Amino acid sequence: MDQPGHRLTGSDSIRRMGLIERYMDRLPFEPGDPIVSLNEGSTPLIAAPRLSERVGAEVFLKFEGLNPTGSFKDRGMTCAVSAAVRDGADAVICASTGNTAASLAAYAARAGIRGIVLVPDGKIAAGKLAQALMQGAEVVALRGNFDEALRLVREITQVHPIALVNSVNDFRIAGQKCAAFEVMEDLDGRLDALCIPVGNAGNITAYWKGFQELHAEDPSVSLPAMHGFQARGANPLVRGELVAEPETIASAIRIGAPARWEEAMAAMTGSGGTVADCTDEEILDAYRFLAREEGVFCEPSSATSVAGLLKHGVGDAERVVCVLTGHGLKDPQTALDESPPVVPCEPDLKALEKILVG
Ligand code: AN7
């Protein structure tokens, strides 16, 4: 557009761009492809001064809760749904602990195609269920866990023409790797360690892929150590064996059979990182700490990256990024359960003064 006033320059235009448009030269898309986007990505990297003080390193939070549906899943979903539309699909499906379901629902709505999600009955946070339903997905509540849901969607997509958009789909990984590009752009290519929650192990796989790509092109860009953290009750990578009945308050990562197992382990060992776990109590402590001390409200599963950093450390890393994968509003019930009660007050000044100043 040549109209005056409609010209955007520099970072202004980047913020208005969706992920595929911003990184098209690094993604399996061509100009002219149909793009299904909600302007995802370009999330802020927020300095965390109190956390930095506690761990004795410079720590930043990659707040993925600020994506369009409130989680990092939107990065992979813009790619997976765009590719499905390019291939002529008229339906997409996923198994989900909640966030993938919410994201699929939004992108399927945007694309005008059928969206179907299988979620573990009673085990997904209220905000995620509300999103999936409100955005018109067909929500199937499975009497089983995520791992069983993933097995079923793999099976049904073998025999019916429905596109599978779980992170077993490589377009998901391609989209999610772009978060690594953003981090390195914001930090001028210097980062020692990345802390990240691990569930189905797609995201850690994607970040590692992104970091490796940048480093291969320009060896002066750091290859950070990848530290993956799981919940104690859903810690197959820590135990080295499947967990048949995973259980944790961090419902997003209540997964016992991660699909990207080998790639995630390769990321952690190949980068000189670690895999370790945190108890639900430690995760909730980090969740409250982030909200109250840093002013950043993420969902419990996301706080696992910080819980892991606080518990296990990251060696002598000087500069650390913790990925906060989803927004706190996803799970209002846990927030209410973990907070003090409201203070009731009659509508008069004396009553209010009594409460506030004693
Ligand atoms: C907030 O939505 O698996 O290791 O079905 O929602 O890439 O699986 C969610 C995963 C971390 C783990 N934090 O990422 C799903 C789903 C949040 C998440 C993870 C998830 P992966």
XYZ file of C-alpha atoms and ligand atoms in Angstrom:
379
model
C 0.000 0.000 0.000
C 1.343 3.384 -0.946
C -1.199 5.355 1.026
C 0.442 7.706 3.490
C -0.114 6.582 7.057
C -0.332 2.940 6.087
C 3.392 2.399 5.936
C 4.842 0.356 8.758
C 8.517 0.210 9.432
C 10.986 -1.812 11.444
C 9.806 -3.571 14.548
C 6.275 -2.203 14.226
C 5.676 -4.320 11.177
C 7.268 -7.398 12.782
C 4.820 -7.249 15.655
C 1.891 -7.256 13.273
C 3.217 -10.219 11.328
C 2.279 -13.815 11.930
C 4.941 -16.439 12.485
C 4.994 -17.876 8.968
C 5.213 -14.483 7.364
C 8.030 -13.441 9.692
C 10.120 -16.586 9.206
C 8.979 -17.855 5.816
C 12.549 -18.349 4.569
C 13.145 -20.777 7.436
C 9.847 -22.654 7.131
C 8.398 -25.129 4.618
C 6.129 -22.512 3.037
C 6.317 -20.469 -0.135
C 4.914 -17.052 -0.959
C 1.375 -17.594 -2.240
C 0.641 -20.570 0.046
C -2.610 -20.269 2.015
C -1.649 -19.049 5.489
C -3.874 -19.495 8.529
C -2.590 -17.049 11.114
C -3.689 -15.112 14.184
C -0.466 -13.061 14.405
C 1.116 -15.600 16.738
C 4.731 -15.459 17.910
C 6.869 -12.386 18.616
C 6.255 -12.894 22.341
C 8.241 -10.826 24.826
C 11.395 -11.936 26.568
C 10.928 -10.486 30.038
C 13.799 -9.860 32.441
C 13.272 -11.547 35.818
C 15.256 -9.549 38.387
C 14.079 -11.368 41.534
C 14.623 -14.770 40.003
C 18.029 -13.657 38.721
C 18.982 -12.639 42.232
C 17.881 -15.980 43.651
C 19.831 -18.089 41.187
C 22.858 -15.807 40.708
C 22.496 -15.576 36.931
C 20.784 -13.293 34.447
C 17.378 -14.915 33.901
C 14.754 -14.045 31.286
C 11.233 -15.380 30.824
C 10.027 -16.222 27.320
C 6.345 -15.575 27.981
C 4.530 -17.769 25.514
C 1.269 -17.158 27.341
C 0.971 -14.008 25.223
C 0.282 -15.928 22.034
C -3.251 -15.568 20.552
C -4.744 -18.543 22.413
C -2.467 -18.163 25.420
C 0.153 -20.823 24.765
C 3.157 -21.709 22.605
C 1.005 -24.206 20.727
C -0.100 -21.435 18.334
C 3.360 -21.401 16.723
C 3.077 -24.999 15.623
C -0.632 -24.785 14.913
C -0.366 -21.940 12.375
C 2.029 -24.173 10.425
C 0.168 -27.468 10.845
C -3.239 -26.013 9.935
C -1.849 -23.950 7.044
C -0.192 -27.087 5.645
C -3.381 -29.115 6.140
C -5.386 -26.478 4.240
C -2.745 -26.442 1.482
C -3.177 -30.225 1.227
C -6.952 -29.853 0.914
C -7.882 -31.166 4.365
C -11.342 -30.291 5.640
C -10.846 -31.643 9.154
C -8.049 -31.620 11.724
C -7.740 -33.641 14.928
C -5.468 -33.857 17.962
C -5.147 -35.473 21.343
C -4.524 -32.874 23.986
C -3.999 -32.058 27.621
C -5.765 -28.794 26.776
C -3.583 -26.186 25.107
C -3.212 -27.953 21.784
C -7.005 -28.386 21.795
C -7.584 -24.660 22.377
C -5.108 -23.764 19.669
C -6.499 -26.253 17.170
C -9.998 -24.935 17.799
C -8.933 -21.363 17.023
C -6.961 -22.159 13.877
C -9.610 -24.576 12.553
C -12.226 -21.852 13.112
C -10.030 -19.376 11.297
C -9.536 -21.807 8.418
C -13.225 -22.678 8.281
C -12.587 -26.403 8.641
C -13.743 -29.037 11.113
C -11.755 -29.198 14.378
C -11.852 -32.291 16.595
C -10.053 -32.713 19.925
C -9.692 -35.687 22.268
C -9.013 -34.657 25.841
C -8.697 -36.691 29.036
C -12.095 -36.438 30.726
C -12.019 -34.139 33.758
C -8.269 -33.522 33.493
C -7.999 -30.343 31.484
C -8.015 -26.833 32.907
C -11.275 -24.877 32.668
C -9.936 -22.070 30.477
C -8.687 -24.505 27.853
C -11.980 -26.384 27.733
C -13.875 -23.091 27.441
C -11.657 -22.023 24.543
C -12.011 -25.292 22.641
C -15.798 -25.339 23.043
C -16.318 -21.628 22.373
C -14.241 -21.806 19.213
C -16.400 -24.540 17.827
C -14.234 -27.631 18.138
C -15.899 -30.993 18.635
C -14.631 -31.925 22.074
C -14.471 -35.628 22.902
C -13.856 -36.331 26.599
C -11.959 -39.603 26.654
C -12.299 -41.909 29.618
C -8.568 -42.322 29.583
C -5.380 -40.272 29.679
C -3.475 -38.249 27.072
C -1.333 -41.189 25.993
C -4.432 -43.246 25.173
C -5.953 -40.260 23.349
C -2.817 -39.892 21.214
C -2.880 -43.596 20.335
C -6.517 -43.263 19.231
C -6.033 -40.184 17.065
C -3.037 -41.828 15.397
C -5.253 -44.840 14.645
C -8.275 -42.934 13.374
C -6.200 -40.745 11.042
C -4.803 -43.912 9.447
C -8.262 -44.909 8.277
C -10.133 -41.611 7.882
C -9.224 -38.459 5.918
C -8.582 -36.276 8.957
C -5.269 -34.435 9.335
C -3.347 -35.198 12.542
C -1.892 -32.017 14.045
C -0.262 -33.283 17.223
C 3.461 -32.545 17.500
C 4.180 -35.873 15.793
C 3.366 -33.650 12.780
C 6.659 -32.067 11.623
C 4.967 -28.770 10.744
C 4.314 -28.305 14.463
C 8.018 -28.624 15.230
C 8.899 -26.276 12.365
C 6.646 -23.566 13.768
C 7.763 -24.006 17.352
C 11.459 -23.798 16.480
C 10.901 -20.125 15.603
C 10.747 -19.308 19.311
C 14.473 -20.119 19.415
C 15.081 -17.546 16.657
C 13.209 -14.873 18.612
C 15.172 -15.631 21.785
C 18.500 -15.344 19.983
C 17.435 -12.154 18.225
C 16.495 -10.602 21.565
C 19.754 -11.729 23.219
C 22.075 -10.929 20.310
C 22.979 -14.572 19.947
C 24.296 -15.108 23.450
C 22.572 -17.590 25.757
C 24.041 -20.268 28.045
C 21.032 -22.303 29.120
C 17.354 -22.840 28.322
C 14.952 -24.270 30.925
C 11.750 -25.761 29.584
C 8.906 -28.002 30.780
C 8.696 -31.340 28.999
C 5.479 -33.242 28.361
C 5.102 -34.833 24.954
C 8.618 -33.487 24.243
C 7.788 -31.573 21.062
C 8.770 -28.135 22.286
C 12.242 -29.007 23.555
C 12.837 -30.828 20.266
C 11.772 -27.715 18.366
C 13.888 -25.230 20.349
C 16.949 -27.441 19.915
C 16.319 -27.642 16.198
C 16.046 -23.841 16.011
C 19.224 -23.257 18.019
C 21.142 -25.803 15.946
C 20.008 -24.189 12.704
C 21.218 -20.760 13.786
C 24.513 -22.104 15.111
C 25.172 -24.036 11.897
C 24.741 -20.832 9.900
C 26.736 -18.670 12.287
C 28.946 -20.433 14.835
C 29.205 -17.244 16.901
C 25.556 -17.778 17.941
C 25.466 -19.780 21.201
C 24.272 -23.348 21.442
C 22.648 -23.237 24.887
C 22.444 -26.203 27.234
C 18.912 -27.593 27.160
C 17.475 -28.340 30.601
C 14.189 -30.213 30.409
C 12.032 -30.495 33.505
C 9.149 -32.864 34.175
C 6.659 -33.248 36.998
C 7.632 -35.975 39.484
C 4.426 -37.939 38.831
C 4.817 -37.756 35.043
C 8.565 -38.176 34.583
C 9.211 -40.915 32.010
C 12.354 -39.248 30.646
C 13.848 -38.996 34.130
C 13.036 -42.614 34.972
C 13.941 -43.918 31.549
C 10.665 -45.802 31.283
C 7.029 -45.161 30.419
C 4.763 -44.015 33.223
C 1.492 -45.919 32.891
C -0.613 -43.661 35.083
C 0.909 -40.185 35.101
C -0.429 -37.850 37.787
C 0.393 -34.214 38.528
C -1.275 -30.898 39.294
C 0.519 -29.664 36.153
C -2.197 -31.163 33.946
C -0.680 -29.878 30.685
C 2.332 -32.171 31.165
C 0.472 -35.146 32.593
C 1.992 -37.405 29.949
C 3.618 -40.803 30.471
C 4.698 -41.760 26.936
C 6.238 -38.744 25.170
C 6.088 -39.004 21.380
C 9.408 -37.196 20.803
C 11.332 -39.208 23.403
C 14.570 -39.847 21.490
C 14.809 -36.347 20.051
C 14.252 -34.750 23.437
C 16.932 -36.917 25.044
C 19.294 -36.108 22.176
C 18.677 -32.396 22.749
C 19.445 -32.601 26.445
C 22.484 -34.859 26.229
C 23.827 -33.340 23.003
C 23.712 -29.810 24.419
C 25.294 -30.646 27.762
C 21.981 -30.082 29.535
C 20.007 -32.228 31.941
C 16.655 -33.874 32.452
C 15.241 -33.718 35.958
C 11.948 -33.485 37.800
C 10.119 -31.374 40.368
C 7.354 -32.245 42.795
C 3.935 -30.644 42.479
C 4.746 -28.597 45.565
C 7.920 -27.241 43.985
C 6.030 -26.424 40.786
C 3.348 -24.556 42.745
C 6.004 -22.649 44.707
C 7.550 -21.443 41.435
C 4.065 -20.637 40.069
C 3.322 -18.384 43.057
C 6.821 -16.872 43.043
C 6.511 -15.822 39.401
C 3.098 -14.266 39.932
C 3.895 -12.470 43.193
C 7.559 -11.560 42.766
C 7.862 -11.039 39.009
C 4.277 -10.109 38.153
C 4.120 -12.836 35.531
C 1.131 -15.167 35.730
C 1.747 -18.434 33.911
C -0.029 -21.758 34.228
C 1.321 -24.344 36.691
C 2.943 -26.572 34.040
C 4.854 -23.591 32.693
C 6.304 -22.835 36.118
C 8.058 -26.212 35.928
C 10.869 -24.546 33.983
C 11.473 -22.149 36.878
C 10.919 -24.825 39.526
C 13.594 -26.883 37.796
C 15.987 -23.949 37.635
C 15.501 -23.207 41.348
C 15.853 -26.837 42.384
C 18.500 -28.236 40.072
C 20.371 -25.127 38.880
C 22.033 -24.814 35.491
C 25.707 -25.218 36.333
C 27.742 -22.059 35.827
C 25.467 -20.589 33.130
C 25.477 -16.792 33.266
C 22.499 -16.108 31.044
C 19.388 -18.271 31.233
C 15.977 -18.307 29.551
C 13.007 -20.050 31.176
C 10.185 -20.790 28.771
C 6.761 -20.007 30.249
C 4.640 -22.055 27.896
C 1.115 -20.964 28.820
C -0.894 -18.170 30.471
C -2.111 -18.345 34.061
C -5.687 -17.577 33.022
C -5.829 -21.000 31.403
C -6.309 -22.536 34.823
C -8.333 -20.231 37.077
C -9.181 -23.003 39.538
C -5.574 -23.736 40.496
C -4.935 -20.001 40.866
C -7.889 -19.665 43.249
C -6.875 -22.776 45.176
C -3.336 -21.446 45.635
C -4.337 -17.947 46.709
C -5.615 -16.442 49.963
C -9.390 -15.932 50.204
C -11.027 -12.639 49.241
C -11.741 -10.176 52.046
C -15.461 -9.458 52.461
C -16.443 -5.847 53.224
C -19.643 -3.894 53.897
C -20.086 -0.888 51.566
C -18.976 1.839 53.999
C -15.737 3.729 54.641
C -15.326 2.638 58.280
C -15.534 -0.998 57.324
C -12.989 -0.515 54.544
C -10.624 1.413 56.832
C -10.831 -1.321 59.421
C -9.651 -3.814 56.861
C -6.934 -1.693 55.264
C -5.420 0.189 58.170
C -6.676 -1.765 61.202
C 1.564 -25.189 29.091
O -1.806 -29.444 24.805
O 0.725 -31.727 25.177
O 6.770 -31.189 25.721
O -1.825 -31.556 24.408
O 0.431 -27.161 27.419
O 5.936 -30.003 23.684
O 4.439 -31.517 24.979
C 0.636 -29.580 26.106
C 1.932 -29.481 26.489
C 4.341 -27.482 28.440
C 4.710 -29.541 27.197
N 3.605 -26.467 28.883
O 5.154 -29.325 25.882
C -1.253 -30.540 24.822
C 0.100 -30.687 25.355
C 2.312 -26.352 28.550
C 1.716 -27.309 27.730
C 3.808 -28.456 27.636
C 2.475 -28.403 27.285
P 5.600 -30.579 25.006
